[in-house]
Short mmCIF file of C-alpha atoms and ligand atoms in Angstrom, two decimals:
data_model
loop_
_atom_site.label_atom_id
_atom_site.label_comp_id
_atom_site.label_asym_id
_atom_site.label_seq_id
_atom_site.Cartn_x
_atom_site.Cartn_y
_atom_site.Cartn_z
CA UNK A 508 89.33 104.69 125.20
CA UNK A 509 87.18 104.53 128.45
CA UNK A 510 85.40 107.82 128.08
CA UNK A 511 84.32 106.95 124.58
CA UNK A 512 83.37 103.56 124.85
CA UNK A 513 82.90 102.16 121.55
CA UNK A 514 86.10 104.46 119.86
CA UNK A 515 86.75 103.28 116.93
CA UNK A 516 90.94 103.52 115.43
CA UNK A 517 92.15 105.86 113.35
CA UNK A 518 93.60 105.02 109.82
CA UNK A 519 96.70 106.83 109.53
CA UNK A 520 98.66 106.45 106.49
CA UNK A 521 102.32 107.54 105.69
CA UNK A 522 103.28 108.07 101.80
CA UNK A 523 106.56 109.15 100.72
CA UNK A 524 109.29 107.75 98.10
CA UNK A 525 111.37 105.25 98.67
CA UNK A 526 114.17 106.21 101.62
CA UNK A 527 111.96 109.00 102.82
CA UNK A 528 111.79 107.42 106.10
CA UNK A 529 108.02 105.88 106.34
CA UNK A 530 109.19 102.69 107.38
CA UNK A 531 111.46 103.37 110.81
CA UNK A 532 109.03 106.16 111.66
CA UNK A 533 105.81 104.11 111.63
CA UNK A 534 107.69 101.75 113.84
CA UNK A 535 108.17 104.94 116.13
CA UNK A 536 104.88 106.07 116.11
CA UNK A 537 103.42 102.48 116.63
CA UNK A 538 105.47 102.69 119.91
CA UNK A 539 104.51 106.15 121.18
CA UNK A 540 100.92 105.32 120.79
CA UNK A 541 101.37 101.98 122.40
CA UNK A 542 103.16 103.86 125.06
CA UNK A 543 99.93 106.38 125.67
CA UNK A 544 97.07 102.94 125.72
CA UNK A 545 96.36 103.26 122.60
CA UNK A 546 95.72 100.26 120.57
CA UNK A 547 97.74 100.17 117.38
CA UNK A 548 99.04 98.01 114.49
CA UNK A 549 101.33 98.76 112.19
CA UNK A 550 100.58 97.58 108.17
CA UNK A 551 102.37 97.68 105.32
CA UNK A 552 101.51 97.85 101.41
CA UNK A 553 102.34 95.81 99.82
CA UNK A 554 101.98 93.24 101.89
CA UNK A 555 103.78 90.53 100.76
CA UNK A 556 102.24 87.68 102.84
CA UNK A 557 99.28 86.79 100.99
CA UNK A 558 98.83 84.98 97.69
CA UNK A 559 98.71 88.07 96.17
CA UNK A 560 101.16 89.80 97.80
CA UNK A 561 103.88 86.67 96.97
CA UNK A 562 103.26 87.60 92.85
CA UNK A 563 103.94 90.97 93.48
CA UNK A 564 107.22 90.68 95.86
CA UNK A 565 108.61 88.04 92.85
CA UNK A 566 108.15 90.62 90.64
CA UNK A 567 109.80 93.80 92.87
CA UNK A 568 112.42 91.55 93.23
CA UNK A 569 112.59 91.07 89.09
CA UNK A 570 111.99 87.24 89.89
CA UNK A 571 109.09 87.46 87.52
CA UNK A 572 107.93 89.85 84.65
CA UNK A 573 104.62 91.14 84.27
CA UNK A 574 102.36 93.77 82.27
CA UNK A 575 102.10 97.18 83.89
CA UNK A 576 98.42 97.08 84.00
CA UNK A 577 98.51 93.64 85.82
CA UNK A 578 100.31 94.57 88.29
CA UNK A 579 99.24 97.61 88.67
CA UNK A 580 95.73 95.46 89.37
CA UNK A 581 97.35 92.98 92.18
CA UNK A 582 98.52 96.12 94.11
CA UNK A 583 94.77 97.14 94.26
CA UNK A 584 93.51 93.36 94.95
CA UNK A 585 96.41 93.37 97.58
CA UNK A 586 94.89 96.05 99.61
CA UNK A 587 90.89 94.56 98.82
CA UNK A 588 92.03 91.55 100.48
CA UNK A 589 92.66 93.44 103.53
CA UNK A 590 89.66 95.78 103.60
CA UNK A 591 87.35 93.41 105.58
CA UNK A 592 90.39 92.74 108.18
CA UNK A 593 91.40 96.95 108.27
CA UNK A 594 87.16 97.43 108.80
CA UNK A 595 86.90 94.97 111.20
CA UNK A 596 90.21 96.45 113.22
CA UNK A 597 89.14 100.29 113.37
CA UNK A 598 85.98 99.45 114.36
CA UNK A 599 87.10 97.46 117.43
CA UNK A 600 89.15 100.27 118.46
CA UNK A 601 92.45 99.67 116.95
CA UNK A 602 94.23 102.15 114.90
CA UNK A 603 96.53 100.94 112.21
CA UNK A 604 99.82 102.96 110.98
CA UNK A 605 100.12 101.95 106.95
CA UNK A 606 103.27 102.22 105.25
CA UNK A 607 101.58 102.56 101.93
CA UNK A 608 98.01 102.84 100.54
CA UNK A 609 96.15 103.54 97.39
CA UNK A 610 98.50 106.56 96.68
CA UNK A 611 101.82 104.68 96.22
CA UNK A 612 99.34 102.71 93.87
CA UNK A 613 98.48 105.69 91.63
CA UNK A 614 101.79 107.25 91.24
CA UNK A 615 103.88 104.25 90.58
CA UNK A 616 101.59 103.40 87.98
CA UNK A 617 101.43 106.35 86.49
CA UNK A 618 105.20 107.01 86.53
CA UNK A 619 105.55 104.24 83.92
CA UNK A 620 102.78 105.77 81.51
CA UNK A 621 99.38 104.19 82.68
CA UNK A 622 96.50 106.35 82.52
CA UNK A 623 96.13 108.71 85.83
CA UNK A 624 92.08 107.78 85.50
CA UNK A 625 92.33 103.91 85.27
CA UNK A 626 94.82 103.77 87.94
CA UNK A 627 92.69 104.79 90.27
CA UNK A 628 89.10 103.50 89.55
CA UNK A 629 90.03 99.73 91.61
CA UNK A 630 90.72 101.99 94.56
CA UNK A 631 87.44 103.21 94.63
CA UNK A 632 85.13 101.60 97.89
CA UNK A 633 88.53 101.03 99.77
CA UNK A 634 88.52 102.91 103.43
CA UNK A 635 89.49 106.06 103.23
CA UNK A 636 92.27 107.26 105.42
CA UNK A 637 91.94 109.13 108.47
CA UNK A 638 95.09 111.22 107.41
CA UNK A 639 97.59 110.68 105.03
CA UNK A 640 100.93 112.13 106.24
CA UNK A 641 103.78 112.58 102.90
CA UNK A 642 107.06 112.59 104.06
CA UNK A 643 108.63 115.06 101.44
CA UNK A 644 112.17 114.50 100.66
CA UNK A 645 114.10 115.35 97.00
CA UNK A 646 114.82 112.43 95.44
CA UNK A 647 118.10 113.08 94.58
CA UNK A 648 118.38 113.94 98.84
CA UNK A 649 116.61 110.14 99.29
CA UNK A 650 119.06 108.71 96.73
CA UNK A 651 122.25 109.76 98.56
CA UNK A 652 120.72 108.24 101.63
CA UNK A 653 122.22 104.93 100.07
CA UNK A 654 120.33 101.70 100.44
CA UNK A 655 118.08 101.50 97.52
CA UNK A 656 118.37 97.39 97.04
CA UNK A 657 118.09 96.29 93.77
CA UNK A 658 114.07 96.42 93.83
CA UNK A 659 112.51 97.11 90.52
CA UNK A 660 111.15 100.64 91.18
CA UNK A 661 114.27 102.24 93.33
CA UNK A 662 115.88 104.25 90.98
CA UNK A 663 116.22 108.00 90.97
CA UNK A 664 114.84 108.95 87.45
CA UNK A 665 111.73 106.82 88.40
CA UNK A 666 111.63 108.17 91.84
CA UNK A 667 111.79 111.96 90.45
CA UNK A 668 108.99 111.43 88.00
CA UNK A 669 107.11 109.31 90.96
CA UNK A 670 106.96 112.19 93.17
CA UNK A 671 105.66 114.29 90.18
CA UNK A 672 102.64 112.13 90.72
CA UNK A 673 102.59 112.36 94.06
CA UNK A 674 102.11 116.11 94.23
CA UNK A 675 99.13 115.91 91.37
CA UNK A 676 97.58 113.41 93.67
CA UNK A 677 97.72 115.77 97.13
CA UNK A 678 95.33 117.83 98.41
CA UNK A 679 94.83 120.37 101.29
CA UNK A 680 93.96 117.25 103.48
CA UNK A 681 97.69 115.89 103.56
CA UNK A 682 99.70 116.37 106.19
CA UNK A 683 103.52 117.70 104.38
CA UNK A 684 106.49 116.86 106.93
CA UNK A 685 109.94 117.79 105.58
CA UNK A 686 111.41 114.42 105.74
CA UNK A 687 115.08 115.91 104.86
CA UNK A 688 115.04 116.83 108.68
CA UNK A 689 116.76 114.76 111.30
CA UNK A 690 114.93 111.70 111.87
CA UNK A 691 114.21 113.10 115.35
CA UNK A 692 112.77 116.25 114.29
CA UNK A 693 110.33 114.28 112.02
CA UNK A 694 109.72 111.85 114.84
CA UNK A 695 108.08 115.07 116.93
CA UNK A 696 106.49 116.54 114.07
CA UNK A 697 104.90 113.04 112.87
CA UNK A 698 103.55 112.44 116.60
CA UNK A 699 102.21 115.77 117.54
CA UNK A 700 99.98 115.36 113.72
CA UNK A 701 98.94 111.05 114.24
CA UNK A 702 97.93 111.89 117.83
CA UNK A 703 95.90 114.57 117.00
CA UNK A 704 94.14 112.34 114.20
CA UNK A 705 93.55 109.37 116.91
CA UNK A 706 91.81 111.62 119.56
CA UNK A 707 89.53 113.16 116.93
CA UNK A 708 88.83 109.58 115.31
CA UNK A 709 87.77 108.56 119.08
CA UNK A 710 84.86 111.29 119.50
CA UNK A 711 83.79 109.99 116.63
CA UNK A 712 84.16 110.99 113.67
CA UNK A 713 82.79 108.79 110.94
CA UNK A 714 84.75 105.75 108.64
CA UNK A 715 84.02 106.69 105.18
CA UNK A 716 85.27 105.93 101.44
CA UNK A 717 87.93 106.51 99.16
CA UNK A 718 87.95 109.70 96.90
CA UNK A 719 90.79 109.27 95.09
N1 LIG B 1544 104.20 100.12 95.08
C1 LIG B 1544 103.61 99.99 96.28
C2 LIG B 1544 103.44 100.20 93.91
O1 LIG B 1544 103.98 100.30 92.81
N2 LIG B 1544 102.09 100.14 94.00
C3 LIG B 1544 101.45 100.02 95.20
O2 LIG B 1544 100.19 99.96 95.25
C4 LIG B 1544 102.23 99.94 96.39
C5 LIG B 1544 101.58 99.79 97.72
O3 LIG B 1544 106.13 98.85 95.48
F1 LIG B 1544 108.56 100.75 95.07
C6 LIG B 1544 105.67 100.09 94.98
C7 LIG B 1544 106.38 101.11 95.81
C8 LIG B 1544 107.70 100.46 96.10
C9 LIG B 1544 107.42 98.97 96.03
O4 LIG B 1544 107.22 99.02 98.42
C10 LIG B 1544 107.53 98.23 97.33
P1 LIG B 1544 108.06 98.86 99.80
O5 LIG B 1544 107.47 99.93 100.66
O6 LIG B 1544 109.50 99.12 99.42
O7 LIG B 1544 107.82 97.46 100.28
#
């Protein structure tokens, strides 16, 4: 980041349904761009650390039952929680890979039958992302991938009408990678498209708000 001395990180965020892939390839990109000297974190939505984030893993994990629209609110108030932190770390140069963001939000919620409109007015004033990458797979492809646990949303007939949501919610902005490829093949794809993102975010192009 020498030549642009106060570069700020890019915030790169990876949608996709459940078994696309988001998770082992933002651990892959986290390491190429560590390999190249660029400061990076990798995050994750939820995030199941905080206060918040405990009430929502108990009730993924059906350890506790809750109305749609209140959980559909701790989601939000998971990622508010972290908006100060994710300001503070693209400012100081570091760019953060999120498994999850305000998307997932939306179309989960609106896959059970909340209103497209109120799901995403508490996402308004979060950061907006740098790039938002979907890793496109069919859901019945994901499904056969094996390894849904027994979390509350992983289910195919959800996950169809999730991804529904998903494409109503894209725009030309997205980045689409074909995540029924080889992992490898993604891999390339995915760090040819983030690194691209990180060098433009360096000369400077400006941190702005969600329009969701
Ligand atoms: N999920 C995730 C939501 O329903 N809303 C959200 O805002 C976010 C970030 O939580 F089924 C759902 C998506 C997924 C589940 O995600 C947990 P991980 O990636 O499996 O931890």
């Amino acid at each position: 980041s020498s030549q642009y001395g106060d570069a700020r990180g890019a915030l790169i965020v990876l949608e996709g349904l459940d078994r696309s892939g988001k998770t082992s390839q933002s651990g892959r990109l986290v390491k190429y761009l560590d390999g190249l000297g660029y400061p990076v974190e990798s995050w994750r939505f939820p995030d199941r650390e905080t206060a918040v984030g405990k009430m929502i893993s108990s009730y993924l994990t059906n350890q506790s039952q809750l109305d749609d629209h209140t959980i559909h609110l701790l989601f939000s108030a998971n990622r508010w929680e972290k908006r100060s932190l994710m300001e503070a770390k693209l400012k100081s140069g570091t760019s953060l890979i999120v498994d999850r963001y305000s998307y997932s939000g939306v179309a989960f919620s609106s896959a059970k039958g909340l209103d497209i409109e109120w799901c995403k007015a508490p996402e308004v004033g979060l950061l907006a992302p740098d790039l938002v990458v979907y890793l496109d797979i069919p859901p019945e492809r994901a499904a056969e991938r094996g390894g849904y646990g027994g979390e509350r949303y992983e289910q195919l007939e959800f996950q169809k009408n999730v991804s529904q949501y998903y494409k109503m919610l894209s725009d030309a902005s997205w980045k689409t990678v074909d995540a029924s490829q080889p992992m490898e093949d993604v891999e390339k794809q995915l760090k040819e498209i983030v690194l691209d993102c990180v060098v433009s975010c360096q000369k400077g192009k400006p941190v702005s708000e969600l329009c969701i």
